Coordinates of C-alpha atoms in Angstrom, one line a residue:
Chain A
X18 CA 0.1 -0.1 0.2
X19 CA 1.2 3.9 -0.3
X20 CA 0.7 5.5 3.6
X21 CA 1.0 9.1 3.5
X22 CA 3.8 10.7 5.7
X23 CA 1.9 12.2 8.5
X24 CA -1.7 11.1 8.2
X25 CA -2.0 8.6 10.9
X26 CA -5.7 8.1 10.6
X27 CA -6.0 7.9 6.8
X28 CA -3.0 5.6 7.2
X29 CA -4.8 3.2 9.7
X30 CA -8.5 3.3 7.8
X31 CA -6.4 2.5 4.6
X32 CA -5.0 -0.5 6.2
X33 CA -8.5 -1.4 7.6
X34 CA -9.5 -1.8 4.4
X35 CA -6.7 -4.0 2.9
X36 CA -7.0 -6.2 5.5
X37 CA -10.8 -6.5 5.2
X38 CA -10.3 -7.2 1.5
X39 CA -7.4 -10.1 2.3
X40 CA -8.7 -11.7 5.3
X41 CA -12.4 -11.0 5.1
X42 CA -12.9 -11.4 1.6
X43 CA -9.9 -13.7 0.6
X44 CA -9.8 -15.4 3.9
X45 CA -5.9 -14.4 4.6
X46 CA -4.6 -16.1 7.7
X47 CA -1.2 -14.0 8.2
X48 CA -0.9 -10.8 6.7
X49 CA 1.7 -8.5 6.2
X50 CA 1.9 -4.5 5.7
X51 CA 4.8 -2.6 5.2
X52 CA 7.3 -0.8 7.6
X53 CA 6.0 2.1 9.2
X54 CA 2.6 1.5 7.9
X55 CA 0.9 4.0 10.4
X56 CA 3.1 7.0 9.9
X57 CA 5.0 7.3 6.3
X58 CA 8.5 7.3 5.9
X59 CA 10.2 10.4 4.9
X60 CA 9.9 12.5 8.1
X61 CA 11.5 16.3 8.1
X62 CA 12.3 16.0 11.9
X63 CA 12.4 13.8 15.1
X64 CA 9.4 15.6 16.3
X65 CA 7.1 14.9 13.1
X66 CA 8.1 11.3 13.7
X67 CA 7.3 11.4 17.2
X68 CA 4.1 12.8 16.7
X69 CA 2.9 10.2 14.6
X70 CA 4.1 7.2 16.7
X71 CA 2.0 5.1 19.1
X72 CA 2.8 3.0 22.1
X73 CA 2.1 -0.8 21.2
X74 CA -1.4 -2.5 22.3
X75 CA -3.2 1.4 23.4
X76 CA -2.4 3.3 20.1
X77 CA -4.8 3.8 17.4
X78 CA -3.2 1.4 14.7
X79 CA -2.6 -1.4 17.8
X80 CA -6.7 -1.1 18.8
X81 CA -7.5 -1.2 15.1
X82 CA -5.5 -4.2 13.7
X83 CA -6.0 -6.2 17.3
X84 CA -9.7 -6.1 16.6
X85 CA -9.6 -7.0 12.7
X86 CA -7.5 -10.3 14.2
X87 CA -10.4 -10.7 16.7
X88 CA -12.8 -10.1 14.2
X89 CA -11.0 -12.5 11.4
X90 CA -9.1 -14.7 13.5
X91 CA -6.3 -14.0 11.6
X92 CA -2.6 -12.5 12.5
X93 CA -1.2 -9.2 11.2
X94 CA 2.4 -8.5 11.3
X95 CA 2.7 -4.4 10.3
X96 CA 5.4 -1.9 10.1
X97 CA 4.8 0.8 12.8
X98 CA 6.3 3.8 14.3
X99 CA 6.8 2.8 18.0
X100 CA 6.9 5.2 20.8
X101 CA 8.4 3.6 24.2
X102 CA 8.8 7.0 26.9
X103 CA 10.3 9.2 24.6
X104 CA 12.1 6.8 22.7
X105 CA 11.3 6.1 19.1
X106 CA 11.5 2.6 17.4
X107 CA 11.0 1.5 13.5
X108 CA 9.3 -1.5 14.5
X109 CA 6.9 -4.2 13.2
X110 CA 4.2 -5.3 15.5
X111 CA 2.3 -8.9 15.8
X112 CA -1.4 -9.4 16.3
X113 CA -3.2 -11.9 16.7
X114 CA -7.1 -13.2 17.7
X115 CA -5.9 -12.8 21.4
X116 CA -4.0 -9.9 21.1
X117 CA -0.5 -8.7 21.0
X118 CA 2.0 -11.6 20.2
X119 CA 5.3 -9.7 20.1
X120 CA 7.4 -6.9 18.9
X121 CA 10.2 -6.5 16.5
X122 CA 12.4 -3.6 16.4
X123 CA 14.4 -2.6 13.3
X124 CA 18.2 -4.0 14.0
X125 CA 19.7 -1.7 11.1
X126 CA 18.6 1.5 10.6
X127 CA 19.0 3.1 6.6
X128 CA 20.0 6.6 6.5
X129 CA 18.0 9.3 7.9
X130 CA 16.4 6.7 10.4
X131 CA 19.3 7.0 12.5
X132 CA 18.0 10.7 13.3
X133 CA 15.2 9.8 14.2
X134 CA 14.8 6.4 15.9
X135 CA 16.6 3.9 18.0
X136 CA 18.4 0.8 17.1
X137 CA 16.4 -2.4 17.7
X138 CA 16.9 -3.9 21.1
X139 CA 15.1 -6.9 21.0
X140 CA 17.1 -8.9 19.0
X141 CA 15.3 -11.2 16.6
X142 CA 12.2 -12.9 18.0
X143 CA 10.5 -15.9 17.0
X144 CA 6.7 -15.8 17.6
X145 CA 4.9 -18.8 18.4
X146 CA 1.3 -19.1 16.8
X147 CA -1.3 -21.8 16.0
X148 CA -0.1 -21.0 12.1
X149 CA 3.6 -21.9 13.1
X150 CA 6.8 -20.1 14.0
X151 CA 7.1 -16.4 13.0
X152 CA 9.8 -14.1 12.7
X153 CA 10.6 -10.8 11.5
X154 CA 12.9 -8.2 9.9
X155 CA 12.4 -5.0 8.9
X156 CA 13.7 -3.3 5.1
X157 CA 17.7 -3.1 5.6
X158 CA 17.8 -5.8 7.8
X159 CA 17.6 -8.0 4.9
X160 CA 20.5 -6.7 3.8
X161 CA 22.7 -8.7 6.7
X162 CA 22.2 -12.3 6.1
X163 CA 23.1 -12.5 9.7
X164 CA 19.1 -11.5 10.2
X165 CA 17.5 -14.4 8.3
X166 CA 20.0 -16.9 9.6
X167 CA 19.4 -15.9 13.3
X168 CA 15.5 -16.3 12.7
X169 CA 16.3 -19.6 11.3
X170 CA 18.2 -21.0 13.5
X171 CA 15.8 -20.2 16.2
X172 CA 13.2 -22.2 14.3
X173 CA 11.3 -19.6 12.0
X174 CA 9.0 -21.1 9.5
X175 CA 8.5 -17.7 7.6
X176 CA 10.1 -14.5 8.1
X177 CA 7.6 -11.3 7.4
X178 CA 9.5 -8.3 6.1
X179 CA 7.4 -5.1 6.4
X180 CA 9.6 -2.9 3.9
X181 CA 10.1 0.5 2.5
X182 CA 12.5 -0.3 -0.5
X183 CA 14.1 2.5 -2.3
X184 CA 15.9 2.4 -5.7
X185 CA 18.9 0.8 -5.6
X186 CA 21.9 2.6 -7.7
X187 CA 23.2 0.0 -10.4
X188 CA 20.1 -1.8 -10.5
X189 CA 19.6 -3.2 -13.9
X190 CA 16.4 -2.0 -14.9
X191 CA 15.6 -5.4 -17.2
X192 CA 15.9 -7.2 -13.9
X193 CA 13.8 -7.9 -11.1
X194 CA 14.7 -5.9 -8.0
X195 CA 17.8 -6.9 -6.0
X196 CA 15.8 -6.5 -2.8
X197 CA 13.8 -9.6 -4.7
X198 CA 16.7 -11.6 -5.2
X199 CA 18.2 -11.0 -1.6
X200 CA 14.7 -12.5 -0.5
X201 CA 15.3 -15.3 -2.8
X202 CA 18.7 -16.0 -1.9
X203 CA 18.1 -15.9 2.0
X204 CA 14.5 -18.0 1.7
X205 CA 16.7 -20.7 0.3
X206 CA 19.6 -21.0 2.1
X207 CA 17.8 -20.8 5.1
X208 CA 14.8 -23.4 4.0
X209 CA 12.7 -20.6 5.4
X210 CA 9.2 -18.8 3.8
X211 CA 9.3 -14.8 3.2
X212 CA 6.7 -12.6 2.7
X213 CA 7.7 -9.2 2.3
X214 CA 5.3 -6.1 2.3
X215 CA 6.8 -2.8 0.1
X216 CA 5.1 0.5 0.2
X217 CA 4.5 2.4 -3.1
X218 CA 4.8 5.9 -3.9
X219 CA 6.9 8.7 -3.9
X220 CA 7.2 11.0 -0.6
X221 CA 8.6 14.4 -0.3
X222 CA 10.8 13.1 -3.3
X223 CA 11.7 9.9 -2.5
X224 CA 10.5 7.4 -4.4
X225 CA 9.6 3.6 -3.1
X226 CA 9.7 0.3 -5.5
X227 CA 7.3 -1.8 -4.5
X228 CA 7.4 -5.2 -5.9
X229 CA 6.1 -7.3 -2.5
X230 CA 6.6 -10.9 -3.1
X231 CA 6.4 -14.1 -1.1
X232 CA 9.0 -16.6 -1.6
X233 CA 8.4 -20.6 -1.1
X234 CA 11.4 -22.1 1.4
X235 CA 13.0 -23.6 -2.1
X236 CA 14.0 -19.8 -2.7
X237 CA 11.2 -19.3 -5.3
X238 CA 8.3 -16.7 -5.7
X239 CA 5.2 -18.0 -5.3
X240 CA 3.2 -14.5 -4.8
X241 CA 4.1 -11.8 -6.8
X242 CA 6.2 -9.8 -7.3
X243 CA 3.4 -6.9 -7.2
X244 CA 3.5 -3.9 -9.0
X245 CA 6.1 -1.3 -8.8
X246 CA 4.1 1.8 -8.9
X247 CA 0.3 0.4 -7.9
X248 CA -1.2 -0.6 -4.7
X249 CA -1.7 -4.4 -4.8
X250 CA -2.4 -7.4 -2.3
X251 CA -0.4 -10.6 -2.9
X252 CA -1.6 -14.2 -1.9
X253 CA -0.3 -17.6 -1.9
X254 CA -1.4 -21.0 -0.1
X255 CA 1.4 -22.5 1.1
X256 CA 2.1 -25.4 4.1
X257 CA 4.5 -23.4 6.4
X258 CA 5.3 -27.1 7.9
X259 CA 7.4 -27.8 4.6
X260 CA 10.2 -25.6 5.8
X261 CA 10.8 -28.0 8.7
X262 CA 9.9 -31.0 6.2
X263 CA 12.3 -30.3 3.3
X264 CA 15.2 -29.2 5.2
X265 CA 17.0 -32.4 5.0
X266 CA 18.8 -31.9 1.5
X267 CA 20.0 -35.4 1.6
X268 CA 21.5 -38.3 3.5
X269 CA 24.5 -35.9 4.9
X270 CA 23.1 -32.3 4.5
X271 CA 20.9 -30.0 6.6
X272 CA 21.9 -26.6 5.8
X273 CA 21.1 -25.0 9.4
X274 CA 23.0 -28.2 11.1
X275 CA 26.1 -28.3 8.2
X276 CA 27.2 -24.4 10.0
X277 CA 30.6 -24.6 11.3
X278 CA 30.7 -22.9 14.3
X279 CA 34.7 -23.8 15.2
X280 CA 35.0 -21.8 12.1
X281 CA 32.5 -18.9 12.6
X282 CA 33.3 -18.0 16.1
X283 CA 35.2 -15.0 16.5
X284 CA 34.5 -14.2 13.0
X285 CA 31.2 -13.1 13.1
X286 CA 30.2 -11.9 16.6
X287 CA 31.9 -9.4 18.7
X288 CA 35.3 -10.0 17.6
X289 CA 35.1 -10.2 14.5
X290 CA 37.2 -8.1 12.2
X291 CA 35.6 -4.0 11.5
X292 CA 34.4 -4.6 8.1
X293 CA 37.3 -2.9 6.3
X294 CA 37.3 -0.9 3.1
Chain B
X26 CA 35.3 -27.2 -18.2
X27 CA 34.8 -30.5 -17.9
X28 CA 37.3 -32.9 -15.8
X29 CA 37.0 -36.5 -16.5
X30 CA 37.0 -39.0 -13.4
X31 CA 40.5 -40.3 -12.9
X32 CA 42.2 -38.9 -15.8
X33 CA 44.8 -36.6 -13.9
X34 CA 47.0 -36.2 -16.8
X35 CA 44.2 -35.7 -19.3
X36 CA 42.6 -33.1 -16.9
X37 CA 45.8 -30.9 -16.1
X38 CA 46.5 -30.7 -20.1
X39 CA 42.9 -29.7 -20.8
X40 CA 43.3 -26.8 -17.9
X41 CA 46.9 -25.7 -19.5
X42 CA 45.1 -25.6 -23.0
X43 CA 42.3 -23.2 -21.2
X44 CA 44.7 -21.2 -19.4
X45 CA 47.2 -20.8 -22.0
X46 CA 43.9 -19.3 -24.1
X47 CA 42.8 -17.2 -21.1
X48 CA 46.0 -15.6 -20.2
X49 CA 47.9 -15.8 -23.7
X50 CA 45.8 -15.0 -25.8
X51 CA 43.1 -12.9 -23.9
X52 CA 45.4 -11.2 -21.4
X53 CA 43.4 -12.7 -18.3
X54 CA 45.4 -11.6 -15.0
X55 CA 43.1 -13.8 -12.6
X56 CA 42.1 -17.3 -13.8
X57 CA 39.4 -19.3 -12.0
X58 CA 39.1 -23.0 -12.5
X59 CA 36.3 -25.4 -11.4
X60 CA 36.6 -27.6 -8.1
X61 CA 38.6 -30.8 -8.3
X62 CA 39.8 -29.6 -11.6
X63 CA 42.7 -32.4 -11.5
X64 CA 40.3 -35.2 -10.2
X65 CA 36.9 -34.9 -11.4
X66 CA 34.2 -35.4 -9.0
X67 CA 32.3 -38.7 -8.6
X68 CA 34.4 -40.7 -7.0
X69 CA 33.7 -44.3 -6.1
X70 CA 35.7 -44.9 -3.4
X71 CA 38.3 -43.0 -0.9
X72 CA 40.9 -44.8 -2.5
X73 CA 40.0 -43.6 -5.9
X74 CA 40.0 -40.0 -4.8
X75 CA 43.4 -40.5 -3.0
X76 CA 45.1 -41.6 -5.9
X77 CA 44.3 -38.8 -8.0
X78 CA 44.8 -36.3 -5.0
X79 CA 48.6 -34.3 -5.0
X80 CA 50.6 -32.7 -2.8
X81 CA 50.2 -28.7 -3.0
X82 CA 53.1 -27.3 -4.5
X83 CA 55.0 -30.6 -5.9
X84 CA 52.4 -32.3 -7.4
X85 CA 51.6 -32.7 -11.6
X86 CA 48.9 -29.8 -11.4
X87 CA 50.7 -27.5 -8.8
X88 CA 53.9 -27.8 -11.1
X89 CA 52.0 -27.3 -14.5
X90 CA 50.2 -24.1 -13.1
X91 CA 53.0 -22.5 -11.2
X92 CA 55.0 -22.6 -14.7
X93 CA 51.9 -21.0 -16.4
X94 CA 51.8 -18.1 -13.7
X95 CA 55.4 -17.5 -13.8
X96 CA 55.0 -17.7 -17.9
X97 CA 52.0 -15.4 -18.6
X98 CA 52.6 -13.1 -15.0
X99 CA 49.0 -14.2 -13.9
X100 CA 47.5 -15.6 -11.1
X101 CA 45.2 -18.9 -10.9
X102 CA 43.0 -20.2 -8.3
X103 CA 42.1 -24.1 -8.9
X104 CA 40.0 -26.6 -7.3
X105 CA 42.3 -29.5 -6.6
X106 CA 41.9 -32.7 -5.1
X107 CA 44.6 -32.1 -2.5
X108 CA 46.5 -35.0 -0.1
X109 CA 48.3 -33.9 3.3
X110 CA 49.7 -37.1 4.5
X111 CA 47.0 -39.6 4.4
X112 CA 44.5 -36.8 4.7
X113 CA 42.4 -35.5 1.7
X114 CA 40.7 -32.6 1.3
X115 CA 38.6 -30.7 -1.4
X116 CA 40.8 -27.6 -1.9
X117 CA 41.3 -24.6 -3.9
X118 CA 45.1 -23.5 -4.4
X119 CA 46.2 -19.9 -5.4
X120 CA 49.3 -19.8 -7.6
X121 CA 51.0 -16.7 -9.0
X122 CA 54.1 -16.2 -10.9
X123 CA 55.9 -16.4 -7.7
X124 CA 54.6 -19.7 -7.1
X125 CA 52.2 -20.9 -4.5
X126 CA 50.0 -18.0 -2.7
X127 CA 47.5 -20.1 -0.5
X128 CA 45.5 -22.8 -0.2
X129 CA 41.9 -22.8 0.5
X130 CA 40.1 -26.2 2.2
X131 CA 36.3 -26.5 1.3
X132 CA 34.7 -26.0 4.8
X133 CA 31.2 -27.3 4.1
X134 CA 31.0 -30.9 2.6
X135 CA 28.4 -31.7 0.2
X136 CA 26.9 -35.1 0.3
X137 CA 29.3 -37.8 -0.3
X138 CA 32.3 -35.6 0.0
X139 CA 32.0 -36.6 3.6
X140 CA 33.3 -39.9 2.8
X141 CA 36.3 -39.1 1.2
X142 CA 37.6 -35.4 2.0
X143 CA 38.1 -34.0 5.8
X144 CA 36.0 -30.7 6.2
X145 CA 38.2 -27.9 5.5
X146 CA 40.8 -26.7 8.8
X147 CA 42.2 -23.4 7.2
X148 CA 39.3 -21.0 7.7
X149 CA 38.6 -18.3 4.9
X150 CA 41.9 -17.1 4.2
X151 CA 42.4 -13.8 2.5
X152 CA 45.5 -14.0 0.1
X153 CA 47.4 -10.3 -0.7
X154 CA 48.3 -10.2 -4.1
X155 CA 49.6 -7.2 -6.4
X156 CA 46.1 -7.5 -8.1
X157 CA 44.3 -7.3 -5.1
X158 CA 42.6 -9.2 -1.6
X159 CA 41.6 -12.6 -3.1
X160 CA 39.6 -15.0 -1.0
X161 CA 38.0 -18.5 -2.0
X162 CA 35.2 -20.4 -1.2
X163 CA 34.0 -24.1 -2.9
X164 CA 30.6 -24.8 -4.1
X165 CA 28.3 -25.9 -0.7
X166 CA 30.4 -23.2 1.0
X167 CA 28.3 -20.3 -1.2
X168 CA 25.1 -21.7 0.8
X169 CA 26.3 -20.2 4.0
X170 CA 26.2 -16.7 3.8
X171 CA 28.8 -16.9 6.8
X172 CA 31.3 -17.8 4.3
X173 CA 31.0 -14.9 1.9
X174 CA 30.7 -12.5 5.2
X175 CA 33.6 -13.7 6.8
X176 CA 36.1 -13.4 3.9
X177 CA 34.4 -9.7 3.5
X178 CA 35.3 -8.7 6.9
X179 CA 38.7 -9.6 6.4
X180 CA 38.7 -7.5 3.5
X181 CA 38.2 -9.8 0.2
X182 CA 37.9 -7.6 -3.1
X183 CA 37.1 -10.9 -4.8
X184 CA 36.1 -14.0 -3.7
X185 CA 36.8 -16.9 -6.2
X186 CA 34.4 -20.1 -6.5
X187 CA 35.5 -23.0 -7.5
X188 CA 32.3 -25.0 -7.7
X189 CA 30.9 -28.3 -9.2
X190 CA 27.0 -27.2 -8.8
X191 CA 24.7 -29.9 -9.2
X192 CA 20.7 -29.6 -10.2
X193 CA 18.8 -28.4 -7.4
X194 CA 15.3 -29.8 -6.7
X195 CA 12.8 -27.1 -7.3
X196 CA 15.1 -25.3 -9.6
X197 CA 12.4 -23.0 -11.8
X198 CA 13.2 -24.1 -15.3
X199 CA 12.7 -20.8 -16.6
X200 CA 14.8 -18.9 -14.3
X201 CA 18.4 -18.6 -13.9
X202 CA 19.8 -21.2 -11.4
X203 CA 19.7 -21.2 -7.7
X204 CA 23.7 -20.7 -7.7
X205 CA 23.9 -17.4 -9.6
X206 CA 21.5 -16.1 -7.7
X207 CA 23.0 -16.9 -4.1
X208 CA 26.3 -15.2 -5.8
X209 CA 24.8 -11.9 -6.8
X210 CA 22.9 -11.5 -3.3
X211 CA 26.2 -12.3 -1.5
X212 CA 28.3 -9.8 -4.0
X213 CA 25.6 -7.2 -3.7
X214 CA 25.5 -7.5 0.6
X215 CA 29.2 -7.8 0.9
X216 CA 30.1 -5.5 -1.9
X217 CA 32.9 -7.9 -3.3
X218 CA 33.4 -9.3 -6.7
X219 CA 32.6 -12.9 -7.2
X220 CA 34.0 -15.1 -10.2
X221 CA 32.3 -18.4 -9.9
X222 CA 33.9 -21.3 -12.4
X223 CA 31.6 -24.4 -12.6
X224 CA 32.3 -27.9 -14.7
X225 CA 30.1 -29.1 -17.1
X226 CA 29.1 -32.5 -18.2
X227 CA 27.8 -35.8 -16.7
X228 CA 29.9 -38.0 -14.5
X229 CA 28.6 -41.4 -13.5
X230 CA 25.4 -40.4 -14.0
X231 CA 25.5 -37.4 -12.2
X232 CA 25.0 -34.1 -14.4
X233 CA 26.7 -30.7 -13.4
X234 CA 25.1 -27.4 -14.6
X235 CA 27.6 -25.3 -15.9
X236 CA 26.4 -21.5 -16.1
X237 CA 29.8 -20.0 -14.2
X238 CA 29.6 -16.3 -14.0
X239 CA 31.3 -13.0 -12.8
X240 CA 29.5 -10.4 -10.7
X241 CA 30.1 -6.9 -9.9
X242 CA 30.4 -5.5 -6.5
X243 CA 27.1 -4.4 -7.2
X244 CA 25.8 -8.0 -7.2
X245 CA 24.8 -7.9 -11.0
X246 CA 26.9 -10.0 -13.2
X247 CA 29.4 -8.4 -15.6
X248 CA 30.4 -12.1 -17.6
X249 CA 28.4 -15.3 -18.0
X250 CA 26.4 -16.8 -17.1
X251 CA 27.9 -19.4 -19.1
X252 CA 26.8 -22.4 -21.3
X253 CA 25.2 -24.9 -18.9
X254 CA 26.3 -28.0 -20.9
X255 CA 29.3 -26.6 -22.9
X256 CA 33.0 -25.6 -21.9
X257 CA 33.3 -21.9 -21.9
X258 CA 35.9 -19.1 -20.8
X259 CA 33.8 -16.2 -19.2
X260 CA 36.0 -13.1 -19.0
X261 CA 35.2 -9.4 -17.3
X262 CA 37.0 -6.4 -17.2
X263 CA 36.8 -5.1 -14.0
X264 CA 38.6 -2.6 -11.1
X265 CA 38.8 -4.7 -7.9
X266 CA 39.4 -1.2 -5.9
X267 CA 35.8 -0.8 -6.8
X268 CA 34.7 -3.4 -4.1
X269 CA 36.0 -0.8 -1.4
X270 CA 35.7 2.5 -3.3
X271 CA 31.7 1.8 -3.5
X272 CA 31.2 0.6 -0.1
X273 CA 29.7 3.4 1.3
X274 CA 26.2 3.4 0.6
X275 CA 25.2 6.7 1.9
X276 CA 26.6 9.2 4.5
X277 CA 25.3 6.8 7.4
X278 CA 25.5 3.0 6.1
X279 CA 28.7 0.7 4.9
X280 CA 27.1 -2.5 5.2
X281 CA 30.3 -4.1 6.6
X282 CA 30.6 -1.7 9.2
X283 CA 26.7 -1.6 9.9
X284 CA 27.0 -4.8 11.4
X285 CA 25.4 -5.5 15.2
X286 CA 27.7 -7.3 16.8
X287 CA 25.9 -7.0 19.9
X288 CA 22.9 -8.6 18.5
X289 CA 24.6 -11.5 16.6
X290 CA 26.7 -12.3 19.6
X291 CA 25.6 -16.0 20.7
X292 CA 23.7 -16.3 17.9
X293 CA 26.1 -17.2 15.2
X294 CA 29.3 -18.6 17.0
X295 CA 29.8 -21.8 19.2
X296 CA 26.9 -20.8 21.3
X297 CA 23.8 -20.5 18.5
X298 CA 20.8 -22.2 18.4
X299 CA 21.4 -26.1 16.7
X300 CA 19.6 -25.4 13.9
X301 CA 16.2 -26.7 14.3
X302 CA 13.8 -28.4 12.3

């Protein structure tokens, strides 16, 4: 969808219409909305971002989305400008029929987000639901293979990615977007499903690229990519259990168990190299 | 190229012809050959693998490749069945005009390789050469984002991938191979070049899929993909320094420096979860 900067009430109303279409008409059980659905993205100041943000569970978007989950017996993972005291987070919140399931806060902040938000402080949680195990990351988090890996190692069946993808310099205009390729590679190498919901439209001069997609545990898209400039709901029928069932690639290999801790140790944690030029 | 199982002398002769074409005729400075170039891949027994393997530096493939590096002032990274005492490794060896530069030993063994080879015990070394910083991984190592990440964190400008890619269940026949997609994602998210040299042909019933390619630090292919069934040399002109020069994506973000050690710690090293089903 296309949120509008600062129009919290309008954004919530639009999200309600989309969810009613997906869950009420089409029977979707798990719904993913874009990053910062309630607020829009291109803030001019921290004060503007703060004014759009809400407290999880008691803010207007939370209340609207929790009601929809109850009404339609579905789960929603939605990007949200979140406020906790005076701190702001670029969050993704999971709601279900019984209310708030969990919160993820974007770990890797992109560009001027660093001026408005705190870096995520909740790790990569995995939420247990009747549908299966859900995890989450937001936009630039996908550029870090660590994000999906950590989610998969904790047992995630699907990683939901609210996102606001922006054009990448060097993108081959005749090819699918690199963001989609990152989703495919991560789904395949971790044997997890991915559902990435992007926004469309241009906000204060910043274009977004749409192309939301749902990727199977094999790495191949099974829904989308959606339009690059029009609002569109992408659907897929899938069996989350396949992420676990199909992870034994042969008699000897299961990709999550074949990891070489002995080699990675000190190379990927706090003692890792500084990331040279 | 297409090595033939057990035909060490024939494989070396064929590799010499390819290198003379690439370096002598076309002026290539860095040449990557497939996994297990000297031996072929589908061994029936450990004894057969042992008989094909050589000691780095003194075996016949080493001697031939070192001479070519001297003659043409070039560097070669070649997959090799390597013997050290009674142990066997699926290795990639780098030679230059001054001789042996370094050895990499495949970290993640695929399928029946586990019956013949020891898992790699040299980590992911980065070799310093006049051309730039070279790193290496082999085939299934690419399925572990950790491999490329560790190479990039140590400063690799290009990761050379000798490989023997086999068909993947679920491969979309209308799409590029998933192996190529993994290369593109890894090059992009680490801002490193990748040169992946695959074999072609069918050996004892096992087909290989070719499609060697060279990927820019942007993630987009700049050479290949090559044929899926014919021998073919893929070339690219590139400036290795771009991997470092173009790694600042904006005022706030450099992907190798934006890593969140504080979040990854214990999740990716020896204390990481076991990799659940």
